[in-house]
Tab-separated table of C-alpha atoms in Angstrom:
chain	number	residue	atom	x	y	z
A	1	UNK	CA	84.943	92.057	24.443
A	2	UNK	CA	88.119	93.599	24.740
A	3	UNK	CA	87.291	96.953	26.157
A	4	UNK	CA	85.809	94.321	29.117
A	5	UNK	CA	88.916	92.618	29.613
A	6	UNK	CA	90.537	96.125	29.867
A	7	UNK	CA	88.160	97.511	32.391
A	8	UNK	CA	88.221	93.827	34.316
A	9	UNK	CA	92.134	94.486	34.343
A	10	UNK	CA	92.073	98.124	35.874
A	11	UNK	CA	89.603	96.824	38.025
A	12	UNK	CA	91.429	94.114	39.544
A	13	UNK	CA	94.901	96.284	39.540
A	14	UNK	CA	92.883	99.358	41.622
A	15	UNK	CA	91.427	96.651	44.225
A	16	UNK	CA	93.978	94.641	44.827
A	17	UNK	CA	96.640	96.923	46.369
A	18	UNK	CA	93.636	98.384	48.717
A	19	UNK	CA	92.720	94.732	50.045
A	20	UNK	CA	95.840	93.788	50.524
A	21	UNK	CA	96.914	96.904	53.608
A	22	UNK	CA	93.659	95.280	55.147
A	23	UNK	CA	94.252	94.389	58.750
A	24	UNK	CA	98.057	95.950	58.796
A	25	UNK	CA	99.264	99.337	59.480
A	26	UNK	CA	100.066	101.346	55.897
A	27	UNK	CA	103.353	103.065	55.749
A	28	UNK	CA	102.753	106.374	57.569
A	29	UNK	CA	99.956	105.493	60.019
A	30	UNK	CA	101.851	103.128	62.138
A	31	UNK	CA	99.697	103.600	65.719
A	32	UNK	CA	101.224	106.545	67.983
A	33	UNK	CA	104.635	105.999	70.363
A	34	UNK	CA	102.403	107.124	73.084
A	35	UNK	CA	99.617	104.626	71.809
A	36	UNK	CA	99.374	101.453	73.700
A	37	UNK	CA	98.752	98.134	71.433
A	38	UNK	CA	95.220	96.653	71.345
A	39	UNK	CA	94.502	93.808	73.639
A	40	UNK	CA	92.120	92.048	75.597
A	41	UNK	CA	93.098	89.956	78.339
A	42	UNK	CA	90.713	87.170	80.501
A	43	UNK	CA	91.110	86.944	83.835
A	44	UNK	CA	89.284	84.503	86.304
A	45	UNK	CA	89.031	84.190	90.298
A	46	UNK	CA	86.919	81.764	92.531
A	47	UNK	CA	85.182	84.188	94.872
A	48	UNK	CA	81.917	85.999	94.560
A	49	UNK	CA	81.300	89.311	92.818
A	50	UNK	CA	81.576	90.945	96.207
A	51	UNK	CA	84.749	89.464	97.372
A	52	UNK	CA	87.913	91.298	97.817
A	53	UNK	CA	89.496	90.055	94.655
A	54	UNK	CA	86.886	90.712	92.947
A	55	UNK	CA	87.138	94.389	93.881
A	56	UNK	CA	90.365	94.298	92.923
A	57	UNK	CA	90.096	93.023	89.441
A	58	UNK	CA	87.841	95.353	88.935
A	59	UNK	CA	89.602	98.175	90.111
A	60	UNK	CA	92.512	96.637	87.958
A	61	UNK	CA	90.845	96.744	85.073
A	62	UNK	CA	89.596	100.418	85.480
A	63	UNK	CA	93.205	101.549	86.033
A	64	UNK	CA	94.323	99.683	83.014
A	65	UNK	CA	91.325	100.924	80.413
A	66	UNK	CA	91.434	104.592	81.532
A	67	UNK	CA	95.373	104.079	81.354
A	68	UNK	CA	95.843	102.669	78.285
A	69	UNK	CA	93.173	105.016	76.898
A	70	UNK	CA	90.622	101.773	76.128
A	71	UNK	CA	93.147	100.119	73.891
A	72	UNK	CA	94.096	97.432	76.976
A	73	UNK	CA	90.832	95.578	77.858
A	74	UNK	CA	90.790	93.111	81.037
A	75	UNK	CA	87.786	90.865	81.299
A	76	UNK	CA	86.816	89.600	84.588
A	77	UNK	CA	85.282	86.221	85.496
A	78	UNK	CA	84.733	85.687	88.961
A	79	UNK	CA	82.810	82.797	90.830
A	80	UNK	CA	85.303	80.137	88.205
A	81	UNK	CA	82.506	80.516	85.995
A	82	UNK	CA	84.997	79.961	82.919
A	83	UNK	CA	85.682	76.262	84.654
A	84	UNK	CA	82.417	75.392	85.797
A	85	UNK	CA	83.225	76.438	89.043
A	86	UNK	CA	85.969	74.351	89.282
A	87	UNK	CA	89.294	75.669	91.065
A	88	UNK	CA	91.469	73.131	90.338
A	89	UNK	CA	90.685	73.341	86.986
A	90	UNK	CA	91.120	77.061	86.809
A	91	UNK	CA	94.708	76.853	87.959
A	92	UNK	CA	95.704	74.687	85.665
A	93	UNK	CA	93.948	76.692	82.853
A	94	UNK	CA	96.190	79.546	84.031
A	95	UNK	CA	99.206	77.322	83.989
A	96	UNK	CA	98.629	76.176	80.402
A	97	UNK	CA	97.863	79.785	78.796
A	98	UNK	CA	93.827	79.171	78.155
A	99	UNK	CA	93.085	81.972	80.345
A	100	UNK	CA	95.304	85.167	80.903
A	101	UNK	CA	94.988	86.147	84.326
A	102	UNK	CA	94.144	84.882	87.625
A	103	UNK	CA	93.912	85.739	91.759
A	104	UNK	CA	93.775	83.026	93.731
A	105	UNK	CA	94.578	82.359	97.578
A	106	UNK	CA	97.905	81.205	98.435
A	107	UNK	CA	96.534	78.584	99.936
A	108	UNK	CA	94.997	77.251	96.452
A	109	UNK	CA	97.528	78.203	94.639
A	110	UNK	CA	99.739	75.484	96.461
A	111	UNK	CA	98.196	72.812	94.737
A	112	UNK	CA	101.090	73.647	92.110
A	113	UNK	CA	103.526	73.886	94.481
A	114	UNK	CA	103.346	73.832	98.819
A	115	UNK	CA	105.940	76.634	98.819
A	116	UNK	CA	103.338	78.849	98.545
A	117	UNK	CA	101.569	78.011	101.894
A	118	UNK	CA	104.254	79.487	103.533
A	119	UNK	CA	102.964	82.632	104.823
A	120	UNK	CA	99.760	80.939	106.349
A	121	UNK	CA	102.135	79.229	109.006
A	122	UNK	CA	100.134	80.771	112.379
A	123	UNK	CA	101.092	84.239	113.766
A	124	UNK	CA	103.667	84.798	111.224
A	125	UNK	CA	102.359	88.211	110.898
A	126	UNK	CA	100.822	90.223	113.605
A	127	UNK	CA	99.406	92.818	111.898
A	128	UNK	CA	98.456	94.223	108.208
A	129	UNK	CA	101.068	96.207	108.202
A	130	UNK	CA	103.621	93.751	108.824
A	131	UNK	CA	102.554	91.798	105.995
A	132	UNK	CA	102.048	94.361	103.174
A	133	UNK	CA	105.840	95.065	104.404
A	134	UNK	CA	106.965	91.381	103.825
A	135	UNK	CA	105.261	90.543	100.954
A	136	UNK	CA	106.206	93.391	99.411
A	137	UNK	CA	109.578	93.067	99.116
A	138	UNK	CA	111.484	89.705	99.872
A	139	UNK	CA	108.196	87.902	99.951
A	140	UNK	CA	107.291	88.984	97.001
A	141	UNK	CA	109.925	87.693	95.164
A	142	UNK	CA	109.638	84.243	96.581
A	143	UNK	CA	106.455	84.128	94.968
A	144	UNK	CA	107.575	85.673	91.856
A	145	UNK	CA	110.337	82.834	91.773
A	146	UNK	CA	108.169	80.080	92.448
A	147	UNK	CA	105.401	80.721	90.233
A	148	UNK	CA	107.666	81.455	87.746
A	149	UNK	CA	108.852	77.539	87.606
A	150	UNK	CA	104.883	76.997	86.497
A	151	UNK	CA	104.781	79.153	83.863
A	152	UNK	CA	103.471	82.203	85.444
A	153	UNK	CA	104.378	85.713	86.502
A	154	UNK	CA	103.555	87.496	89.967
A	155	UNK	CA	101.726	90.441	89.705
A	156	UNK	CA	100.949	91.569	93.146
A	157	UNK	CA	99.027	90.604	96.772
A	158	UNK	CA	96.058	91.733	98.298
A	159	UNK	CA	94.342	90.816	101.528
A	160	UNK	CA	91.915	88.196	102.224
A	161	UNK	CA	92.560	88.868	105.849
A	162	UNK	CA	93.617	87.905	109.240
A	163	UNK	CA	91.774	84.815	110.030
A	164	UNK	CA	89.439	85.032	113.227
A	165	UNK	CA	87.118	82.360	114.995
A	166	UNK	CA	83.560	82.324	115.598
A	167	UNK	CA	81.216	79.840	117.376
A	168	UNK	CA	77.498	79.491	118.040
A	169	UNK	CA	78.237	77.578	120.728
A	170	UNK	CA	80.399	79.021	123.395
A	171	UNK	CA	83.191	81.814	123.883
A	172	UNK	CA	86.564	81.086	122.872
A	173	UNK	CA	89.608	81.749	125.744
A	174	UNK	CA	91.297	79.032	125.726
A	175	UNK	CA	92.285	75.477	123.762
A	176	UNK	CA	90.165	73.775	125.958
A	177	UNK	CA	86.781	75.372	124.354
A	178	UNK	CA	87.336	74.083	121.654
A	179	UNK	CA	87.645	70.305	122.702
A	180	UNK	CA	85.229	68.695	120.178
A	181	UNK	CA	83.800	71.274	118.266
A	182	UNK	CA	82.944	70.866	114.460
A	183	UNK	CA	85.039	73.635	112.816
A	184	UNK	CA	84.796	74.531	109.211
A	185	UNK	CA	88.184	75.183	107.594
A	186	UNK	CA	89.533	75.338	104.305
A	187	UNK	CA	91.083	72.787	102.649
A	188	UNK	CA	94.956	73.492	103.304
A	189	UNK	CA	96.193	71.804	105.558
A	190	UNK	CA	97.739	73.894	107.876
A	191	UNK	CA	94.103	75.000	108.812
A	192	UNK	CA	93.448	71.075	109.388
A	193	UNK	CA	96.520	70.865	111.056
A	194	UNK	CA	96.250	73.436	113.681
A	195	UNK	CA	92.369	72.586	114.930
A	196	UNK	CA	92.977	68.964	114.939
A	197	UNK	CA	96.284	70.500	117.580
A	198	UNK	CA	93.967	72.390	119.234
A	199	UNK	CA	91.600	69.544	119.753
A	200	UNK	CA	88.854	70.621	117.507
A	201	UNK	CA	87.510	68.790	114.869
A	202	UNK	CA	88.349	70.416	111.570
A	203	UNK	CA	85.512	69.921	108.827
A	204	UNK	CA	86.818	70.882	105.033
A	205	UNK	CA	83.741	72.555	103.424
A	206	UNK	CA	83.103	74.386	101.060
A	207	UNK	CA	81.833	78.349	100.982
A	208	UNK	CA	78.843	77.671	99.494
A	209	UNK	CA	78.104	75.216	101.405
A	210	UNK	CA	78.841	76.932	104.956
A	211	UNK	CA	75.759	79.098	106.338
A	212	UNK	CA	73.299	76.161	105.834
A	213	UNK	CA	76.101	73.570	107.825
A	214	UNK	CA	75.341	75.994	110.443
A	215	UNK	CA	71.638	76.851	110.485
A	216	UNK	CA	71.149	72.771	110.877
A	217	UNK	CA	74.020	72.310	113.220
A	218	UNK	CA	76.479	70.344	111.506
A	219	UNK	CA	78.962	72.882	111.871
A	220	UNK	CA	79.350	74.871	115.093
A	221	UNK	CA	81.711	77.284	114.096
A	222	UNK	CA	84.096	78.529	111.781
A	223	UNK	CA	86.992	81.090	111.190
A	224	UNK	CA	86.905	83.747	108.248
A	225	UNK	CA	87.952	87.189	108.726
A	226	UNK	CA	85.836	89.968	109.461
A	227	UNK	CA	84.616	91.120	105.712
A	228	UNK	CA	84.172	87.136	104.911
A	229	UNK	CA	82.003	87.091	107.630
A	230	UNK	CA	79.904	90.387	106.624
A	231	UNK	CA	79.483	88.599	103.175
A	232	UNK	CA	78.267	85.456	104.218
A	233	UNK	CA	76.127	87.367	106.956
A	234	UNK	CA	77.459	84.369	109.527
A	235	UNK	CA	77.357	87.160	111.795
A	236	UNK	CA	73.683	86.380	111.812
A	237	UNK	CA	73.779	82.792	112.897
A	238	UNK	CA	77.220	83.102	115.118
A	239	UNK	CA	76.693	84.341	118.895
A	240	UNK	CA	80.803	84.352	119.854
A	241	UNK	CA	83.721	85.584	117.812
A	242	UNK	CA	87.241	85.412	119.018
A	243	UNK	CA	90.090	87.909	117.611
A	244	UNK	CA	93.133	86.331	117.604
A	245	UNK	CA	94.791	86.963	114.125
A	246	UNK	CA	95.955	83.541	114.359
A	247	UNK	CA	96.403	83.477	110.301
A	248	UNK	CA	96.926	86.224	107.350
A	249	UNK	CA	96.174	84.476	104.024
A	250	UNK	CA	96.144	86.988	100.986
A	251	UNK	CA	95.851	86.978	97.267
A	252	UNK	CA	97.998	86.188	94.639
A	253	UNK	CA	97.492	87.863	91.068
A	254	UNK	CA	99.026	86.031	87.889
A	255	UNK	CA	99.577	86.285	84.512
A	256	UNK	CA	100.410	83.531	82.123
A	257	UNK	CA	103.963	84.021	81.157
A	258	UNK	CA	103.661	83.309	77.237
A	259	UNK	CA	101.138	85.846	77.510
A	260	UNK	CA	103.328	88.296	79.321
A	261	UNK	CA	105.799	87.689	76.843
A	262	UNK	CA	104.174	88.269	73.561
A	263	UNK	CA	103.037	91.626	74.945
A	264	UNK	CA	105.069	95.023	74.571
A	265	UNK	CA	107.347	95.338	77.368
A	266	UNK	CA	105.105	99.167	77.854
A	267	UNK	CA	102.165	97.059	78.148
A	268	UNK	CA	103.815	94.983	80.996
A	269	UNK	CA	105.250	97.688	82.439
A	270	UNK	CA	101.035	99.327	82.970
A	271	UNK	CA	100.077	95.714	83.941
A	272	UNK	CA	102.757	95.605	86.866
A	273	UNK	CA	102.214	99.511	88.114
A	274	UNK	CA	98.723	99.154	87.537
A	275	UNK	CA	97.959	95.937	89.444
A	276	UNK	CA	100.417	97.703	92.757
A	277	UNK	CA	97.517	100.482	92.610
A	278	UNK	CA	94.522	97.951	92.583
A	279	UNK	CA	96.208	95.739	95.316
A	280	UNK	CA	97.188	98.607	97.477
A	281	UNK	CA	93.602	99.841	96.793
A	282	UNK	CA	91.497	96.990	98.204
A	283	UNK	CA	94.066	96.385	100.567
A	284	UNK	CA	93.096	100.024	102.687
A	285	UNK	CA	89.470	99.227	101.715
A	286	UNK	CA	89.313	95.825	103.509
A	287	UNK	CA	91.413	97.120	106.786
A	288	UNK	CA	88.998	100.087	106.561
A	289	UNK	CA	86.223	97.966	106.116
A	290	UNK	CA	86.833	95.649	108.707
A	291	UNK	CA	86.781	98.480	111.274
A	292	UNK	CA	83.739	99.258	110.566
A	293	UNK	CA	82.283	95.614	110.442
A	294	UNK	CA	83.683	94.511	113.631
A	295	UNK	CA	81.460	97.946	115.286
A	296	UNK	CA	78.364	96.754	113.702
A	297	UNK	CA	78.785	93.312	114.431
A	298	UNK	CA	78.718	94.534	118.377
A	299	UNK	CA	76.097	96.792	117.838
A	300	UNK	CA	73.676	94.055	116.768
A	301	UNK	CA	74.404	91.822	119.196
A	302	UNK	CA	77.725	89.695	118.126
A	303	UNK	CA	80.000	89.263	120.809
A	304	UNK	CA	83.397	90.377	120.226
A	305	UNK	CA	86.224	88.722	122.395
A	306	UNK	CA	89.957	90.091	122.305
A	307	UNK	CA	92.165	87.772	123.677
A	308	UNK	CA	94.968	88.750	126.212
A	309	UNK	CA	98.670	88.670	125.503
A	310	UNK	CA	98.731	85.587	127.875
A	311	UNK	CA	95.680	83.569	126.601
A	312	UNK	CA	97.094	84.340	123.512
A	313	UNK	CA	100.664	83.057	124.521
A	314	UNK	CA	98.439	79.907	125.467
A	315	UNK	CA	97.231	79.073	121.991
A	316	UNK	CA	100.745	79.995	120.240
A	317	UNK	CA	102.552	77.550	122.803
A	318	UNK	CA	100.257	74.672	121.786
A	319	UNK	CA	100.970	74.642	118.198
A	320	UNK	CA	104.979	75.650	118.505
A	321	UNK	CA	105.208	71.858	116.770
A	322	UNK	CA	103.153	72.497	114.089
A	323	UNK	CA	105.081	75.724	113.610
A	324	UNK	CA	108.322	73.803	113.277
A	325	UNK	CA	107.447	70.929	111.755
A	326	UNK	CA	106.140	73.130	108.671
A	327	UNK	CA	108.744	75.488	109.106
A	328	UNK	CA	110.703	72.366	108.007
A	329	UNK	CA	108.621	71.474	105.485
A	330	UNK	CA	108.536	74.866	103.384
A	331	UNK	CA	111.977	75.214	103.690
A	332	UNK	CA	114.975	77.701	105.260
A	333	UNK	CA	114.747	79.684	101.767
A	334	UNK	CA	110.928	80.196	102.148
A	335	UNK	CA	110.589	81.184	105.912
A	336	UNK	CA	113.448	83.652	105.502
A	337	UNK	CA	112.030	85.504	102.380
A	338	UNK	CA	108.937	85.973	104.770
A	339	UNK	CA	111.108	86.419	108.127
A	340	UNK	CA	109.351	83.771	109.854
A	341	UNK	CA	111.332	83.072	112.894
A	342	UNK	CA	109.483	81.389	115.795
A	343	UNK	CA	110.803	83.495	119.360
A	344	UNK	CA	110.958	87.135	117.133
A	345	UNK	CA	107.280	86.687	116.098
A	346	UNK	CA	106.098	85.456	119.156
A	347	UNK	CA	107.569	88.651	120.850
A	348	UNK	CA	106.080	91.100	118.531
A	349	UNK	CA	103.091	89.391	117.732
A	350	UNK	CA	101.777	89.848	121.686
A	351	UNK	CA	100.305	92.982	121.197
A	352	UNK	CA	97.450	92.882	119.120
């Protein structure tokens, strides 16, 4: 009996001390400086697996993994499939720290604040370039300084495009075509806003909900960019399309910023260079791509209509009070980190 309690004793004193460095770095194995920490983040957007921010979550996450040699981990959720497909919902998961990372339109992410809506006043930019430019740099941080007041942290922009408008009805020249017709927009309002100026009838609806609105002619066009378009194949079941780059909308990528902050400022530091390569990535895919869409779209039969500098000047004198009027809405502080000034953009923005 006592040569058991004996051997219980060592037994218990030899165990203990190895059970006890479970789950915890032992003195002298501490995880290389070079080493990044383990982590795995969620991230969540609204649009399909093929859509441009899907592409560049993905291509986020790549950069990351093969970065942080596997030890960062980003998993993607697209389609809101972590909110039952509901946006709203998402956002304010993102907001309150239940999921890590998000990319959402501007235009959705406004339901936190209308700030954000700023650059989707028409024909502030007039070209790609232009806005990778603005956003980039004081745009940027107008983002950063807004989102911050939510409890999130600006990661970067992508595209989702300049905005163009198709019809299965008639070309598009001038206002006047569009007297009546049933256009599917978004649910911001500027896009409700500048139809209902231009004497269309805007129609909120959904994506999903889009190429069958068509096909039974409750909807009689739409506007989308060129790669939208591709995706949706509306090419198919639209006869006109009118370039007029009346609109740039673009993606914003968050993080939560308690999650931000609990991680090492190295990891941050991969998350922020890492997410400028993915962004910068999709963003020469989609011009690329859209080059390439807008030739096959004429090759099988879409037509294609550029409008002139002066039917152009036509359209942008028509909604000049919508331009001001949200101008004044969105404030002196966010139309100057995004240079929006009414007679310099209207001179540049002529040549298409």
């Amino acid at each position: 009996m006592i040569w058991r309690c004996f051997a219980s004793i060592f037994l218990l004193l030899t165990i203990v001390p190895i059970l006890s460095g479970c789950g915890t770095p032992r003195a002298g194995t501490q995880k290389n400086s070079d080493e990044y920490e383990k982590v795995r983040l969620v991230m969540t957007a609204n649009g399909t697996e093929i859509g441009i921010e899907s592409l560049t979550a993905r291509k986020f996450a790549e950069l990351v993994s093969v970065a942080s040699g596997g030890n960062v981990s980003i998993e993607f959720y697209p389609n809101d499939e972590l909110n039952g497909g509901n946006t709203n919902e998402a956002v304010r998961a993102l907001t309150e720290g239940s999921v890590d990372l998000g990319a959402y339109v501007a235009g959705t992410m406004s339901m936190l604040d209308p700030r954000l809506e700023v650059a989707t006043i028409p024909w502030s930019f007039s070209s790609y370039k232009e806005a990778r430019q603005v956003i980039d740099s004081t745009g940027g941080d107008f983002y950063a300084k807004v989102l911050s007041e939510y409890g999130l942290v600006y990661l970067g922009s992508a595209h989702n495009g300049m905005r163009q408008l198709s019809s299965n009805v008639k070309p598009i020249h001038k206002p006047e075509d569009l007297q009546g017709l049933r256009i599917r927009v978004l649910g911001g309002e500027v896009y409700r806003l500048l139809f209902s100026t231009l004497g269309a009838t805007p129609v909120p609806l959904s994506w999903s909900e889009l190429n069958i609105a068509i096909r039974q002619g409750y909807i009689e066009g739409q506007e989308n960019g060129f790669f939208l378009m591709r995706s949706g194949k509306l090419n198919e079941i639209q006869k006109y399309m009118t370039v007029w780059n009346y609109l740039y909308e673009n993606y914003l990528f968050v993080i939560n910023r308690k999650t931000f902050d609990q991680l090492e400022p190295k990891t941050q530091k991969l998350l922020r260079e890492k997410m400028h390569e993915a962004c910068e990535y999709s963003r020469d895919y989609l011009e690329n791509t859209e080059r390439k869409i807008r030739a096959q779209f004429e090759e099988e039969g879409l037509e294609v209509i550029d409008l002139t500098p002066e039917e152009l000047r036509v359209f942008k004198e028509k909604v000049k009070p919508l331009r001001e009027s949200l101008k004044e809405k969105y404030g002196e502080e966010a139309c100057k980190a995004f240079l929006i000034d009414m007679e310099k953009n209207f001179e540049k923005d002529d040549d298409l």
